[in-house]
Tab-separated table of C-alpha atoms in Angstrom:
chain	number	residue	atom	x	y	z
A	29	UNK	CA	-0.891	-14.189	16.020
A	30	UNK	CA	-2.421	-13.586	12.691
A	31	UNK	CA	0.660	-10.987	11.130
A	32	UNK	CA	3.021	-13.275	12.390
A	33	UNK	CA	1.094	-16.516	10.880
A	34	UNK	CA	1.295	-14.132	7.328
A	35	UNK	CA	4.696	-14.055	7.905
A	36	UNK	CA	5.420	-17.418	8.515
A	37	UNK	CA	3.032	-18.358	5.424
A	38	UNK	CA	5.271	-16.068	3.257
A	39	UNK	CA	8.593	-17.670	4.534
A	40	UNK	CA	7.419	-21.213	3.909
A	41	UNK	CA	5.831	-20.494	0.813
A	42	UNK	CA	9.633	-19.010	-0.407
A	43	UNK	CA	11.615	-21.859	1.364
A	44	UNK	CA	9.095	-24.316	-1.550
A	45	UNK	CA	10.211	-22.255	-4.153
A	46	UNK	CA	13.639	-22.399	-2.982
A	47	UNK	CA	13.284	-26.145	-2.399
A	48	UNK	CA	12.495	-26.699	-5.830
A	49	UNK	CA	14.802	-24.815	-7.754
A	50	UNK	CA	16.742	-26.162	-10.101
A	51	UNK	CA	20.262	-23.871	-8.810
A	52	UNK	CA	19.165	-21.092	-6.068
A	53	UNK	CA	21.076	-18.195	-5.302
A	54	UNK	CA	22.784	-18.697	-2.236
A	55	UNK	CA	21.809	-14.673	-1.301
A	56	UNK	CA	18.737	-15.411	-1.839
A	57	UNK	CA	18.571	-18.690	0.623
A	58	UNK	CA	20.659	-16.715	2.970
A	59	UNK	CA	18.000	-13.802	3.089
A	60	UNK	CA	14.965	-16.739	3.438
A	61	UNK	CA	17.117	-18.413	6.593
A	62	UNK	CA	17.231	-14.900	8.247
A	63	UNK	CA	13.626	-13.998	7.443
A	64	UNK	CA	12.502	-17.530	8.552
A	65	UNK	CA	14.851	-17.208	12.002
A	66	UNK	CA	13.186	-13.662	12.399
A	67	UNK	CA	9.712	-15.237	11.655
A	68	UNK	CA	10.259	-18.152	14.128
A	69	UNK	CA	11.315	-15.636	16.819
A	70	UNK	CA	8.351	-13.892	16.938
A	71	UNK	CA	6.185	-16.481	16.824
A	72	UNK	CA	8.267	-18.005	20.082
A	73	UNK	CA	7.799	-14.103	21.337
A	74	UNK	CA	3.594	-14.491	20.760
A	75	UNK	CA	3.763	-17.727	22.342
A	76	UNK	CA	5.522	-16.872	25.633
A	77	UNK	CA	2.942	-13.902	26.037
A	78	UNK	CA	0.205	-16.218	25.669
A	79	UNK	CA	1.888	-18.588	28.060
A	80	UNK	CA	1.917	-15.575	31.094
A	81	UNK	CA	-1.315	-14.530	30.039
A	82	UNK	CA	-2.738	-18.605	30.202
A	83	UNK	CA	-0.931	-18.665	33.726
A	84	UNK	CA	-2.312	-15.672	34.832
A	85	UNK	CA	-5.863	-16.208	34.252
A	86	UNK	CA	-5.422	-20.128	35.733
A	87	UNK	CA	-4.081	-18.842	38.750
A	88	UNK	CA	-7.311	-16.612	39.001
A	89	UNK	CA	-10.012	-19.118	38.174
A	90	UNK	CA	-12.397	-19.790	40.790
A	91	UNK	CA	-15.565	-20.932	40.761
A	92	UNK	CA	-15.221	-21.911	37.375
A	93	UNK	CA	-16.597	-19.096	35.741
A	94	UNK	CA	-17.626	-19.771	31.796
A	95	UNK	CA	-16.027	-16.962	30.574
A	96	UNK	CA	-12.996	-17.129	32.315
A	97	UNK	CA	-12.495	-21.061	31.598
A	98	UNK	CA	-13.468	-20.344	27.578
A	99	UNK	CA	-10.546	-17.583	27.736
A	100	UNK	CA	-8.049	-20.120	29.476
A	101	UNK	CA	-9.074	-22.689	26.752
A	102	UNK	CA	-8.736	-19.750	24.035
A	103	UNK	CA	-4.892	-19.300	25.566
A	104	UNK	CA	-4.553	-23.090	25.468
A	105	UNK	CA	-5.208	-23.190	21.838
A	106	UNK	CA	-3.706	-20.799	20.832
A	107	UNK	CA	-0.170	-21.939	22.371
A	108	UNK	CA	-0.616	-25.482	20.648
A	109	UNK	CA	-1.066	-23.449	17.519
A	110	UNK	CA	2.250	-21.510	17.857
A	111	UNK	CA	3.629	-24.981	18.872
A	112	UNK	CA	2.509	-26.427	16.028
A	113	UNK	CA	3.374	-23.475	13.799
A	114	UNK	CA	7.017	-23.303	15.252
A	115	UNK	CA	7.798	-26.929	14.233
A	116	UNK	CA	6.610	-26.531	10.435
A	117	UNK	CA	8.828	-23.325	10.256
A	118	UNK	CA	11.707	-24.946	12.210
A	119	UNK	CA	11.589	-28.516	9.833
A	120	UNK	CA	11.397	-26.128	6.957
A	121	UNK	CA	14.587	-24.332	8.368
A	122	UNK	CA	16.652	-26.654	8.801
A	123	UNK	CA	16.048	-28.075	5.173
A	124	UNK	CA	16.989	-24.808	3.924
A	125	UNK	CA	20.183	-24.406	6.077
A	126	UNK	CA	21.178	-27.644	4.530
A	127	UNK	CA	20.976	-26.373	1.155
A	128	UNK	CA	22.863	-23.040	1.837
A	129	UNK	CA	25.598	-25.343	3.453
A	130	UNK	CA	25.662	-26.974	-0.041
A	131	UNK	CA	25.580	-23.626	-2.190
A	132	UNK	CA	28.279	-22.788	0.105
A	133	UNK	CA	30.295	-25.709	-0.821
A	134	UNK	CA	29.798	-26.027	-4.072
């Protein structure tokens, strides 16, 4: 998760920039989107791995193990954290689909 969290960092860190601009290129907001898109893919990719892997080692818990429940709670948290990772990007998205819609307009 950590190269695609730099990623992500990187994309929201150029949608600011591009948020407060006083007149952005639209190629440049165009080239953001895609990265962003690309970005929020593989972070949706990560998380459905860790979702197989988190059902894989639930289905196999018995006895309660300590290791094997601190790696099911490890999967657990890190799912929430693409969750929560995927909505920042997406909110920031969709701001920044708005403006190339007005670049595009104008």
């Amino acid at each position: 998760m950590a190269e695609t969290a730099l990623d992500r960092v990187a994309v929201l860190d150029d949608i600011r920039v591009l948020a407060t601009a006083s007149s952005p290129q639209l190629e440049r907001v165009e080239r953001t989107l895609a990265d962003g898109y690309a970005c929020a893919l593989g972070i949706e990719a990560q998380r459905l791995r860790l979702q197989r892997e988190l059902e894989g080692r639930a289905a196999g818990l018995s006895g309660g193990k300590a290791k094997q429940v601190d790696e099911v709670a490890g999967l657990a948290q890190g799912i929430a954290r693409a969750d929560e990772e995927l909505a920042e990007l997406r909110a920031a998205l969709v701001e920044l689909a708005r403006m190339a819609r007005r670049l595009r307009t104008s």
